[in-house]
GROMACS .gro file of C-alpha atoms in nm:
model
  153
    1MET     CA    1  -1.731  -3.809  -1.716
    2TYR     CA    2  -2.107  -3.928  -1.664
    3ARG     CA    3  -2.034  -4.124  -1.364
    4ALA     CA    4  -1.868  -3.787  -1.200
    5PHE     CA    5  -2.227  -3.654  -1.132
    6GLY     CA    6  -2.392  -3.971  -1.056
    7ALA     CA    7  -2.510  -4.096  -1.440
    8LYS     CA    8  -2.481  -4.447  -1.512
    9PRO     CA    9  -2.373  -4.483  -1.901
   10GLN     CA   10  -2.547  -4.803  -1.931
   11ARG     CA   11  -2.888  -4.685  -1.811
   12THR     CA   12  -2.871  -4.332  -1.933
   13PRO     CA   13  -2.645  -4.313  -2.223
   14CYS     CA   14  -2.520  -4.008  -2.398
   15SER     CA   15  -2.793  -3.894  -2.676
   16ALA     CA   16  -2.566  -3.963  -2.951
   17GLU     CA   17  -2.441  -4.304  -2.834
   18ALA     CA   18  -2.825  -4.419  -2.799
   19LEU     CA   19  -2.917  -4.283  -3.127
   20ARG     CA   20  -2.620  -4.441  -3.305
   21LYS     CA   21  -2.724  -4.784  -3.149
   22ARG     CA   22  -3.089  -4.721  -3.272
   23ALA     CA   23  -2.966  -4.653  -3.615
   24ALA     CA   24  -2.740  -4.960  -3.620
   25ARG     CA   25  -3.086  -5.145  -3.554
   26GLY     CA   26  -3.279  -4.963  -3.817
   27ASP     CA   27  -3.486  -4.809  -3.538
   28VAL     CA   28  -3.453  -4.440  -3.580
   29PRO     CA   29  -3.800  -4.295  -3.554
   30VAL     CA   30  -3.921  -4.024  -3.816
   31VAL     CA   31  -4.035  -3.725  -3.611
   32ASP     CA   32  -4.048  -3.396  -3.845
   33ARG     CA   33  -3.800  -3.220  -4.047
   34LEU     CA   34  -3.601  -3.018  -3.790
   35VAL     CA   35  -3.566  -3.335  -3.530
   36ASP     CA   36  -3.485  -3.559  -3.817
   37ALA     CA   37  -3.219  -3.320  -3.955
   38TYR     CA   38  -3.034  -3.311  -3.629
   39ASN     CA   39  -3.058  -3.678  -3.551
   40ALA     CA   40  -2.905  -3.740  -3.905
   41VAL     CA   41  -2.619  -3.506  -3.805
   42SER     CA   42  -2.588  -3.650  -3.481
   43ILE     CA   43  -2.565  -4.033  -3.607
   44ARG     CA   44  -2.317  -3.899  -3.896
   45PHE     CA   45  -2.083  -3.723  -3.653
   46ALA     CA   46  -2.129  -3.921  -3.323
   47VAL     CA   47  -2.206  -3.592  -3.145
   48PRO     CA   48  -2.483  -3.508  -2.907
   49ILE     CA   49  -2.712  -3.256  -3.034
   50GLY     CA   50  -3.020  -3.077  -2.860
   51GLY     CA   51  -3.293  -2.902  -3.021
   52GLU     CA   52  -3.512  -2.642  -2.850
   53ASP     CA   53  -3.796  -2.419  -2.975
   54ARG     CA   54  -3.648  -2.077  -2.936
   55LEU     CA   55  -3.975  -1.904  -2.864
   56LEU     CA   56  -4.056  -2.133  -2.583
   57LEU     CA   57  -3.708  -2.081  -2.402
   58THR     CA   58  -3.739  -1.821  -2.120
   59GLY     CA   59  -3.390  -1.626  -2.068
   60THR     CA   60  -3.049  -1.781  -2.154
   61GLU     CA   61  -3.010  -2.157  -2.172
   62ARG     CA   62  -2.717  -2.272  -1.979
   63LEU     CA   63  -2.532  -2.590  -1.857
   64VAL     CA   64  -2.537  -2.607  -1.483
   65ARG     CA   65  -2.524  -2.841  -1.203
   66ALA     CA   66  -2.875  -2.895  -1.050
   67VAL     CA   67  -3.004  -2.776  -0.724
   68GLY     CA   68  -3.229  -3.065  -0.726
   69ASP     CA   69  -3.553  -2.864  -0.719
   70GLU     CA   70  -3.571  -2.754  -1.092
   71PRO     CA   71  -3.906  -2.882  -1.278
   72PHE     CA   72  -3.845  -3.115  -1.552
   73ASP     CA   73  -4.160  -3.152  -1.792
   74THR     CA   74  -4.132  -3.522  -1.938
   75VAL     CA   75  -4.332  -3.833  -1.994
   76LYS     CA   76  -4.338  -4.147  -1.786
   77GLU     CA   77  -4.529  -4.467  -1.878
   78GLY     CA   78  -4.720  -4.250  -2.153
   79ALA     CA   79  -4.819  -3.992  -1.905
   80PRO     CA   80  -4.704  -3.595  -1.862
   81VAL     CA   81  -4.517  -3.553  -1.540
   82VAL     CA   82  -4.285  -3.324  -1.380
   83GLU     CA   83  -3.989  -3.451  -1.223
   84THR     CA   84  -3.669  -3.292  -1.071
   85PRO     CA   85  -3.309  -3.374  -1.120
   86GLU     CA   86  -3.081  -3.515  -0.849
   87PRO     CA   87  -2.866  -3.243  -0.665
   88GLY     CA   88  -2.532  -3.200  -0.855
   89GLU     CA   89  -2.670  -3.370  -1.199
   90VAL     CA   90  -2.563  -3.169  -1.502
   91ILE     CA   91  -2.834  -3.014  -1.671
   92TRP     CA   92  -2.936  -2.771  -1.951
   93ARG     CA   93  -3.183  -2.524  -1.821
   94ASP     CA   94  -3.328  -2.187  -1.897
   95ASP     CA   95  -3.516  -1.927  -1.622
   96LEU     CA   96  -3.810  -2.169  -1.610
   97GLY     CA   97  -3.634  -2.503  -1.544
   98VAL     CA   98  -3.473  -2.807  -1.706
   99THR     CA   99  -3.458  -2.849  -2.072
  100CYS     CA  100  -3.246  -3.153  -2.094
  101ARG     CA  101  -3.135  -3.390  -1.805
  102ARG     CA  102  -2.833  -3.561  -1.735
  103TRP     CA  103  -2.622  -3.332  -1.959
  104ASN     CA  104  -2.756  -3.467  -2.287
  105TRP     CA  105  -2.967  -3.761  -2.212
  106ARG     CA  106  -3.326  -3.669  -2.220
  107GLN     CA  107  -3.501  -3.358  -2.333
  108GLY     CA  108  -3.783  -3.200  -2.197
  109ARG     CA  109  -4.151  -3.147  -2.333
  110ARG     CA  110  -4.175  -2.769  -2.264
  111THR     CA  111  -3.930  -2.653  -2.513
  112ALA     CA  112  -3.950  -2.945  -2.753
  113ILE     CA  113  -3.947  -2.872  -3.124
  114THR     CA  114  -4.285  -2.961  -3.289
  115ALA     CA  115  -4.444  -2.903  -3.634
  116ALA     CA  116  -4.541  -2.546  -3.535
  117THR     CA  117  -4.178  -2.446  -3.444
  118THR     CA  118  -4.046  -2.166  -3.642
  119SER     CA  119  -3.734  -2.054  -3.478
  120ALA     CA  120  -3.486  -2.318  -3.299
  121VAL     CA  121  -3.175  -2.335  -3.121
  122PHE     CA  122  -2.946  -2.627  -3.167
  123LEU     CA  123  -2.699  -2.729  -2.915
  124LEU     CA  124  -2.385  -2.925  -3.057
  125GLU     CA  125  -2.190  -3.069  -2.790
  126GLY     CA  126  -1.820  -3.189  -2.794
  127LEU     CA  127  -1.527  -3.165  -2.585
  128ASP     CA  128  -1.210  -3.061  -2.772
  129THR     CA  129  -1.402  -3.167  -3.096
  130ASP     CA  130  -1.446  -2.935  -3.403
  131LEU     CA  131  -1.810  -2.915  -3.453
  132THR     CA  132  -1.796  -2.690  -3.757
  133PRO     CA  133  -1.854  -2.983  -4.005
  134ALA     CA  134  -2.157  -3.081  -3.797
  135ALA     CA  135  -2.288  -2.741  -3.785
  136THR     CA  136  -2.247  -2.677  -4.146
  137MET     CA  137  -2.401  -3.020  -4.230
  138LEU     CA  138  -2.709  -2.932  -4.003
  139ALA     CA  139  -2.733  -2.566  -4.174
  140GLU     CA  140  -2.721  -2.735  -4.520
  141LEU     CA  141  -2.981  -2.976  -4.422
  142LEU     CA  142  -3.230  -2.716  -4.286
  143ASP     CA  143  -3.195  -2.482  -4.586
  144ALA     CA  144  -3.246  -2.233  -4.327
  145ASP     CA  145  -3.269  -1.856  -4.393
  146THR     CA  146  -3.090  -1.733  -4.102
  147VAL     CA  147  -2.796  -1.944  -3.928
  148THR     CA  148  -2.593  -1.815  -3.639
  149ILE     CA  149  -2.323  -2.033  -3.501
  150GLU     CA  150  -2.201  -1.940  -3.139
  151ARG     CA  151  -1.960  -2.124  -2.935
  152LEU     CA  152  -2.013  -2.142  -2.553
  153ALA     CA  153  -1.708  -2.103  -2.357
   0.00000   0.00000   0.00000
């Protein structure tokens, strides 16, 4: 599926696959409570999970094919940079730009969850997969006051 939009799975693997490989090596970084929780669920269920600071999203986040001029705020060689996706690349984006490239490969900095995050949205992804057990575990780990589960069509 990744090859259909020009991605090379060996070079830009799915986030869940990359995370599981790191876990097998004992190399999963401790980031913060929210990121660590969704990483644990991603590893356990082998599903890609993205997390965004809800207050930093503008408009509705959506999965689309890139035009190629959408800004993507990332880090390259330790320095902040703004890149653009390749035309036709599958991206998550909001009204301001890309939030995650190559479907679920790399999340951007602009909407990243930080220690200051008070409201988050998590995108659990699976084709023909029941994501309810993963969503339930994530909600339990977060011990959230409010959890709303929505299924995108």
